[in-house]
Short mmCIF file of C-alpha atoms and ligand atoms in Angstrom, two decimals:
data_model
loop_
_atom_site.label_atom_id
_atom_site.label_comp_id
_atom_site.label_asym_id
_atom_site.label_seq_id
_atom_site.Cartn_x
_atom_site.Cartn_y
_atom_site.Cartn_z
CA MET B 1 4.87 -88.14 146.06
CA LYS B 2 1.70 -90.08 146.79
CA THR B 3 1.83 -91.99 150.07
CA GLU B 4 0.35 -95.44 149.65
CA VAL B 5 -1.71 -96.69 152.62
CA LEU B 6 -1.71 -100.48 153.10
CA ARG B 7 -4.24 -101.71 155.67
CA ILE B 8 -2.94 -104.91 157.22
CA ASN B 9 -4.96 -106.75 159.86
CA PRO B 10 -2.51 -108.32 162.35
CA LEU B 11 -4.98 -111.17 162.96
CA ASP B 12 -5.36 -111.99 159.27
CA MET B 13 -2.15 -110.98 157.59
CA ASP B 14 -2.09 -110.28 153.89
CA GLY B 15 1.15 -111.74 152.53
CA LYS B 16 0.90 -109.76 149.29
CA ALA B 17 0.71 -106.42 151.11
CA ILE B 18 3.71 -107.38 153.29
CA ALA B 19 5.68 -108.35 150.16
CA ARG B 20 4.74 -105.05 148.52
CA ALA B 21 5.98 -103.02 151.52
CA ALA B 22 9.20 -105.07 151.68
CA SER B 23 9.84 -104.38 147.98
CA ILE B 24 9.75 -100.64 148.75
CA PHE B 25 12.62 -101.14 151.22
CA GLN B 26 14.52 -103.06 148.54
CA ARG B 27 14.37 -100.13 146.14
CA GLY B 28 15.47 -97.64 148.80
CA GLY B 29 12.08 -96.22 149.82
CA LEU B 30 10.59 -95.33 153.21
CA VAL B 31 7.79 -97.34 154.83
CA ALA B 32 6.10 -96.44 158.10
CA PHE B 33 5.01 -99.55 160.00
CA PRO B 34 3.41 -100.49 163.33
CA THR B 35 5.35 -101.97 166.22
CA GLU B 36 4.12 -102.92 169.70
CA THR B 37 5.49 -99.57 171.02
CA VAL B 38 4.89 -96.82 168.42
CA TYR B 39 4.89 -96.58 164.62
CA GLY B 40 8.37 -96.55 163.07
CA LEU B 41 9.65 -94.90 159.88
CA GLY B 42 11.81 -97.53 158.23
CA ALA B 43 14.47 -97.82 155.54
CA ASP B 44 17.06 -100.45 154.58
CA ALA B 45 19.79 -99.94 157.21
CA ASP B 46 22.47 -100.85 154.65
CA ASN B 47 21.35 -98.19 152.15
CA GLU B 48 22.97 -94.83 153.02
CA ALA B 49 20.78 -92.77 150.69
CA ALA B 50 17.59 -94.33 152.07
CA VAL B 51 18.70 -93.76 155.67
CA GLY B 52 19.53 -90.16 154.72
CA GLN B 53 15.90 -89.78 153.59
CA ILE B 54 14.70 -90.69 157.10
CA PHE B 55 16.74 -87.85 158.63
CA ALA B 56 15.53 -85.44 155.95
CA ALA B 57 11.85 -86.38 156.31
CA LYS B 58 11.89 -86.13 160.12
CA GLY B 59 14.11 -83.06 160.32
CA ARG B 60 16.25 -85.15 162.66
CA PRO B 61 19.71 -83.93 163.72
CA ASN B 62 22.24 -86.30 162.16
CA ASP B 63 24.13 -86.86 165.40
CA ASN B 64 21.13 -88.83 166.69
CA PRO B 65 21.60 -92.53 165.86
CA LEU B 66 18.85 -94.91 164.69
CA ILE B 67 17.76 -98.32 165.96
CA VAL B 68 18.28 -101.26 163.58
CA HIS B 69 15.23 -103.57 163.62
CA VAL B 70 15.78 -107.26 162.87
CA ALA B 71 13.62 -110.34 162.32
CA ASP B 72 15.97 -112.74 164.13
CA ILE B 73 19.12 -113.00 166.22
CA ALA B 74 21.18 -114.38 163.31
CA LEU B 75 20.66 -111.08 161.45
CA CYS B 76 21.33 -109.08 164.63
CA GLU B 77 24.70 -110.84 164.88
CA THR B 78 25.83 -109.34 161.56
CA TYR B 79 25.47 -105.77 162.89
CA VAL B 80 27.47 -106.26 166.13
CA GLU B 81 31.00 -107.30 167.10
CA HIS B 82 29.54 -110.18 169.06
CA ILE B 83 26.58 -111.08 171.23
CA GLY B 84 27.88 -111.53 174.77
CA PRO B 85 26.23 -113.64 177.48
CA GLU B 86 24.37 -110.65 179.01
CA ALA B 87 22.87 -109.67 175.65
CA ALA B 88 21.96 -113.28 174.93
CA ARG B 89 20.05 -113.54 178.22
CA LEU B 90 18.18 -110.28 177.64
CA MET B 91 17.27 -111.41 174.12
CA GLU B 92 16.04 -114.75 175.35
CA LYS B 93 13.81 -113.10 177.96
CA PHE B 94 12.58 -109.93 176.19
CA TRP B 95 12.82 -110.43 172.39
CA GLY B 96 10.57 -110.01 170.46
CA GLY B 97 9.45 -107.15 172.57
CA PRO B 98 9.96 -103.53 173.61
CA LEU B 99 13.69 -103.68 174.46
CA THR B 100 16.51 -102.10 172.41
CA ILE B 101 20.05 -103.30 173.12
CA ILE B 102 23.17 -101.24 172.43
CA MET B 103 26.30 -103.24 171.63
CA LYS B 104 29.67 -102.67 169.93
CA ARG B 105 29.03 -102.38 166.21
CA SER B 106 30.38 -104.45 163.32
CA LYS B 107 31.41 -103.01 159.94
CA ARG B 108 27.94 -103.70 158.58
CA ALA B 109 26.45 -101.03 160.90
CA LYS B 110 26.88 -97.87 158.83
CA ASP B 111 28.01 -94.43 160.15
CA CYS B 112 24.73 -92.88 158.97
CA VAL B 113 22.81 -95.27 161.26
CA THR B 114 25.11 -95.09 164.30
CA ALA B 115 25.97 -91.38 163.96
CA ARG B 116 29.63 -92.49 163.99
CA LEU B 117 29.43 -94.00 167.47
CA SER B 118 31.33 -97.22 168.14
CA THR B 119 28.05 -98.86 169.12
CA VAL B 120 24.76 -99.77 167.42
CA ALA B 121 21.22 -100.18 168.78
CA LEU B 122 19.28 -103.36 167.90
CA ARG B 123 15.66 -104.28 168.42
CA LEU B 124 13.50 -107.29 167.55
CA PRO B 125 9.84 -106.22 167.78
CA SER B 126 6.98 -108.53 168.77
CA HIS B 127 4.26 -106.90 166.65
CA PRO B 128 3.19 -109.57 164.11
CA VAL B 129 3.07 -107.10 161.20
CA ALA B 130 6.50 -105.66 162.03
CA HIS B 131 7.85 -109.16 162.37
CA ALA B 132 6.45 -110.34 159.05
CA LEU B 133 7.71 -107.21 157.29
CA LEU B 134 11.23 -107.58 158.72
CA LYS B 135 11.32 -111.24 157.76
CA GLU B 136 10.33 -110.42 154.21
CA ALA B 137 12.80 -107.50 154.01
CA LYS B 138 15.73 -109.87 154.73
CA THR B 139 17.87 -106.96 155.99
CA GLY B 140 18.09 -104.75 159.05
CA ILE B 141 15.61 -101.87 158.96
CA ALA B 142 16.69 -98.57 160.49
CA ALA B 143 13.60 -97.02 162.07
CA PRO B 144 13.08 -94.10 164.42
CA SER B 145 9.60 -93.24 165.65
CA ALA B 146 7.51 -92.04 162.67
CA ASN B 147 7.02 -88.41 163.78
CA ILE B 148 8.52 -85.07 162.80
CA SER B 149 11.42 -84.52 165.23
CA GLY B 150 10.20 -83.04 168.52
CA LYS B 151 6.54 -84.09 168.17
CA PRO B 152 4.86 -86.89 170.15
CA SER B 153 5.49 -90.32 168.62
CA PRO B 154 2.60 -91.77 166.59
CA THR B 155 0.49 -94.60 167.98
CA ILE B 156 -2.03 -94.72 165.11
CA ALA B 157 -1.51 -94.52 161.33
CA GLU B 158 -3.50 -91.26 161.08
CA HIS B 159 -0.87 -89.52 163.20
CA VAL B 160 1.89 -90.78 160.92
CA LEU B 161 -0.04 -89.41 157.94
CA ALA B 162 -0.52 -86.08 159.72
CA ASP B 163 3.29 -85.69 159.71
CA PHE B 164 4.31 -87.49 156.51
CA ASP B 165 1.45 -87.66 153.98
CA GLY B 166 3.03 -87.03 150.56
CA LYS B 167 6.56 -87.28 151.98
CA ILE B 168 7.08 -91.05 152.29
CA ASP B 169 6.36 -93.96 149.97
CA CYS B 170 4.07 -96.05 152.11
CA ILE B 171 2.41 -96.53 155.45
CA ILE B 172 1.08 -99.75 156.88
CA ASP B 173 -2.06 -99.13 158.94
CA SER B 174 -2.65 -101.86 161.52
CA GLY B 175 -4.54 -99.81 164.08
CA ALA B 176 -3.36 -98.61 167.48
CA THR B 177 -0.08 -99.79 168.98
CA GLN B 178 -0.05 -101.69 172.29
CA TYR B 179 2.32 -99.92 174.70
CA GLY B 180 2.18 -96.41 173.20
CA LEU B 181 5.66 -95.44 174.45
CA GLU B 182 8.99 -96.24 172.78
CA SER B 183 11.13 -99.23 173.74
CA THR B 184 13.45 -99.42 176.73
CA VAL B 185 17.03 -98.69 175.58
CA ILE B 186 19.83 -100.48 177.46
CA ASP B 187 23.54 -99.93 176.80
CA LEU B 188 25.58 -103.12 177.21
CA SER B 189 28.77 -101.53 175.87
CA VAL B 190 29.48 -100.13 179.36
CA VAL B 191 29.93 -101.74 182.80
CA PRO B 192 27.56 -101.84 184.61
CA PRO B 193 24.79 -101.86 181.99
CA ARG B 194 22.91 -98.57 181.75
CA ILE B 195 19.28 -97.95 180.86
CA LEU B 196 19.34 -94.83 178.68
CA ARG B 197 15.59 -94.65 178.06
CA PRO B 198 12.87 -96.24 180.23
CA GLY B 199 10.18 -98.27 178.47
CA ALA B 200 7.73 -101.12 178.99
CA VAL B 201 10.56 -103.45 180.02
CA SER B 202 11.19 -101.94 183.47
CA LEU B 203 14.41 -101.58 185.46
CA ASP B 204 13.12 -104.21 187.92
CA MET B 205 12.44 -106.68 185.09
CA ILE B 206 15.96 -106.16 183.74
CA ARG B 207 17.53 -106.46 187.20
CA GLU B 208 16.12 -109.96 187.52
CA ILE B 209 18.61 -110.84 184.81
CA LEU B 210 21.31 -108.17 185.25
CA PRO B 211 21.25 -107.20 188.96
CA ASP B 212 23.71 -104.30 188.57
CA ALA B 213 21.81 -102.55 185.74
CA ALA B 214 21.01 -98.89 186.54
CA TYR B 215 19.48 -95.81 184.95
CA GLY B 216 21.50 -93.09 183.30
CA GLY B 217 24.58 -92.28 181.28
CA LEU B 218 27.74 -90.56 182.47
CA ALA B 219 27.15 -87.38 184.47
CA GLY B 220 26.85 -84.39 182.14
CA ALA B 221 27.13 -86.31 178.88
CA PRO B 222 23.89 -87.62 177.37
CA ARG B 223 24.97 -91.08 176.21
CA SER B 224 21.81 -91.51 174.21
CA PRO B 225 22.14 -88.55 171.87
CA GLY B 226 18.38 -88.39 171.25
CA MET B 227 17.59 -87.64 174.87
CA LYS B 228 19.13 -84.15 174.77
CA TYR B 229 16.68 -82.79 172.18
CA LYS B 230 13.23 -81.30 172.74
CA HIS B 231 10.74 -84.14 172.74
CA TYR B 232 7.13 -85.25 172.69
CA ALA B 233 5.86 -81.68 172.61
CA PRO B 234 2.39 -80.84 171.33
CA LYS B 235 1.67 -77.23 170.26
CA ALA B 236 -0.14 -76.37 173.50
CA PRO B 237 2.01 -76.13 176.64
CA VAL B 238 1.72 -79.14 178.97
CA ILE B 239 1.58 -78.82 182.77
CA VAL B 240 1.76 -81.91 184.96
CA VAL B 241 -0.64 -81.57 187.89
CA SER B 242 -0.20 -83.46 191.16
CA GLY B 243 -2.36 -81.08 193.23
CA ASP B 244 -5.95 -79.84 192.89
CA MET B 245 -6.97 -80.05 189.22
CA THR B 246 -10.02 -77.78 189.54
CA GLU B 247 -7.96 -75.01 191.17
CA GLU B 248 -5.28 -75.36 188.47
CA ALA B 249 -7.90 -75.17 185.70
CA LYS B 250 -9.15 -71.83 187.11
CA ARG B 251 -5.68 -70.34 186.68
CA HIS B 252 -5.74 -70.65 182.88
CA LYS B 253 -7.49 -68.68 180.14
CA GLY B 254 -8.62 -70.09 176.80
CA ARG B 255 -9.40 -73.72 176.01
CA VAL B 256 -8.27 -75.82 178.96
CA CYS B 257 -7.71 -79.51 178.25
CA ILE B 258 -7.62 -81.86 181.25
CA ILE B 259 -6.14 -85.36 181.05
CA ASP B 260 -7.06 -87.38 184.14
CA TYR B 261 -8.09 -90.83 185.38
CA ASP B 262 -11.05 -89.31 187.20
CA GLU B 263 -14.09 -88.40 185.05
CA ALA B 264 -15.12 -85.85 187.71
CA TYR B 265 -12.75 -83.40 186.01
CA ARG B 266 -14.99 -83.19 182.95
CA GLU B 267 -16.66 -80.39 184.86
CA PRO B 268 -13.81 -77.81 185.02
CA ALA B 269 -12.45 -78.76 181.55
CA ASP B 270 -13.25 -77.28 178.13
CA LEU B 271 -11.95 -80.55 176.73
CA PHE B 272 -11.68 -83.66 178.94
CA LEU B 273 -9.57 -86.62 177.80
CA PRO B 274 -9.65 -89.72 180.02
CA CYS B 275 -6.27 -91.42 180.47
CA GLY B 276 -7.78 -94.77 181.49
CA LYS B 277 -7.75 -96.66 184.77
CA ASP B 278 -4.01 -97.10 185.39
CA ASP B 279 -0.55 -96.22 184.10
CA ALA B 280 -0.58 -98.98 181.48
CA ASP B 281 -3.66 -97.32 179.93
CA TYR B 282 -2.16 -93.85 180.39
CA GLY B 283 1.09 -94.92 178.72
CA ALA B 284 -0.80 -96.42 175.78
CA ARG B 285 -2.79 -93.18 175.34
CA LEU B 286 -0.40 -90.36 176.28
CA PHE B 287 1.00 -89.50 172.83
CA TYR B 288 -2.40 -90.06 171.21
CA LEU B 289 -4.06 -87.67 173.68
CA LEU B 290 -1.39 -84.97 173.31
CA ARG B 291 -1.98 -84.94 169.56
CA LEU B 292 -5.76 -85.04 170.06
CA ALA B 293 -5.58 -82.01 172.36
CA ASP B 294 -3.81 -80.09 169.58
CA GLU B 295 -6.39 -81.20 167.01
CA HIS B 296 -9.12 -79.80 169.28
CA GLY B 297 -7.35 -76.46 169.64
CA ALA B 298 -6.37 -76.72 173.30
CA ASP B 299 -4.55 -73.65 174.65
CA VAL B 300 -3.13 -75.51 177.65
CA ILE B 301 -2.98 -79.19 178.60
CA LEU B 302 -3.24 -80.09 182.30
CA ALA B 303 -2.12 -83.69 182.65
CA ARG B 304 -2.55 -85.70 185.86
CA ASN B 305 0.70 -86.89 187.42
CA PRO B 306 0.84 -90.70 186.92
CA LYS B 307 -0.42 -92.90 189.79
CA GLY B 308 2.51 -95.27 189.79
CA GLY B 309 2.53 -99.02 190.24
CA ALA B 310 2.87 -100.26 186.64
CA PRO B 311 6.03 -101.55 184.93
CA ILE B 312 5.65 -98.70 182.42
CA THR B 313 5.28 -95.94 185.07
CA ASP B 314 8.91 -94.73 184.83
CA ALA B 315 8.62 -94.48 181.03
CA LEU B 316 5.28 -92.66 181.28
CA LYS B 317 6.71 -90.12 183.74
CA ASN B 318 9.83 -89.67 181.61
CA ARG B 319 7.84 -88.85 178.45
CA LEU B 320 5.18 -86.77 180.22
CA TYR B 321 7.72 -84.63 182.12
CA LYS B 322 9.69 -84.09 178.91
CA SER B 323 6.57 -83.04 177.03
CA ALA B 324 5.91 -80.58 179.86
CA GLY B 325 9.49 -79.30 179.75
CA GLY B 326 9.64 -79.85 183.51
CA ALA B 327 6.43 -77.94 184.42
CA VAL B 328 4.97 -79.83 187.40
CA VAL B 329 2.55 -78.25 189.91
O1 TXA G 401 10.09 -98.32 170.34
C1 TXA G 401 11.02 -97.85 169.67
O2 TXA G 401 12.20 -97.95 170.03
C2 TXA G 401 10.66 -97.11 168.37
C3 TXA G 401 10.09 -98.14 167.41
C4 TXA G 401 9.80 -97.57 166.04
O3 TXA G 401 10.94 -99.26 167.31
N1 TXA G 401 11.82 -96.46 167.83
C5 TXA G 401 12.36 -95.35 168.41
O4 TXA G 401 13.43 -94.80 167.72
O5 TXA G 401 11.93 -94.86 169.44
P1 TXA G 401 13.98 -93.31 168.01
O6 TXA G 401 14.98 -93.07 166.95
O7 TXA G 401 12.83 -92.40 168.08
O8 TXA G 401 14.71 -93.43 169.38
C6 TXA G 401 15.94 -94.15 169.47
C7 TXA G 401 16.73 -93.71 170.68
C8 TXA G 401 17.27 -92.30 170.52
O9 TXA G 401 17.19 -91.63 171.78
C9 TXA G 401 18.73 -92.53 170.11
O10 TXA G 401 19.58 -91.46 170.48
C10 TXA G 401 19.05 -93.80 170.87
O11 TXA G 401 17.87 -94.58 170.81
N2 TXA G 401 20.17 -94.56 170.26
C11 TXA G 401 20.19 -95.19 169.07
N3 TXA G 401 21.39 -95.74 168.83
C12 TXA G 401 22.16 -95.47 169.90
C13 TXA G 401 23.52 -95.76 170.28
N4 TXA G 401 24.33 -96.45 169.48
N5 TXA G 401 23.96 -95.29 171.47
C14 TXA G 401 23.15 -94.59 172.30
N6 TXA G 401 21.86 -94.30 172.02
C15 TXA G 401 21.36 -94.72 170.83
MG1 MG G 402 11.66 -90.78 168.53
#
């Protein structure tokens, strides 16, 4: 299969290209598209065969449910039992934006999307290209991050192509995504509400609306099935460094990649990748840099422990620690 690349400038949107991508959904194809978090790999959420193609292309375990992306709340309503007052307040405050809400599902939400759970995850993105595409598609679009299962999520179209060139119908290239880490996932089907995955919408921001919201699922049981799998891992091992970076670099043989805020660590590195000035920058770059380190043949990646102090810090730490498999020195 030849993968068609459609370049769409978010500041000057080409209606014909959007219509073309939407028509691919209508005939059961897969389209990768930008969102404000990461690129997604989409299919018509009501088309079982098309959704099956997403799992096949990603090599994704089929007990890991997908997020249904919608253009408006009226469409969201058709996938859930009902939108309660808590959900309505979250939507009003954070949609469109990087927040996914889990609610009791309706019959429209198919088993292949929900992995047979009694709930379904919904998200209304803010990215103008995603929004226009969803509006034109006139249906919910099931879309996980557009990476092979286990790899870092893609934040540029080139990284989607690296995983899926020749394997999907189309990719929309609109440049780099804004946040660089996947959406916050909150489960409103339980009391109190639980944040299953941290993202750019922080716990504190959510607590302004739902004061009893907290992190985590039930002890022992990962409530968000995706969180139990290996994640965000480049080929080279990742070590999170909170101590002396130069000393740590000396401990490793081969091509040592250093990711740090401080340019002074160019010196001990074979490959130095700056993570920016703060955690918002670091979050936006993390997945990009992990893939870049692989492209440059890094043998080990030493990544600076995040500074803290940004709404996205918890999400950044969550993804970085997972990519390191818990290796922190
Ligand atoms: O920012 C994002 O959310 C991106 C963009 C493309 O929208 N999408 C994304 O999808 O990150 P994915 O499939 O990579 O991650 C979805 C997460 C998984 O951990 C999955 O297990 C969880 O959401 N999830 C989906 N439906 C669920 C449900 N009904 N109950 C619990 N967890 C659910
Ligand atoms: Mg993912």
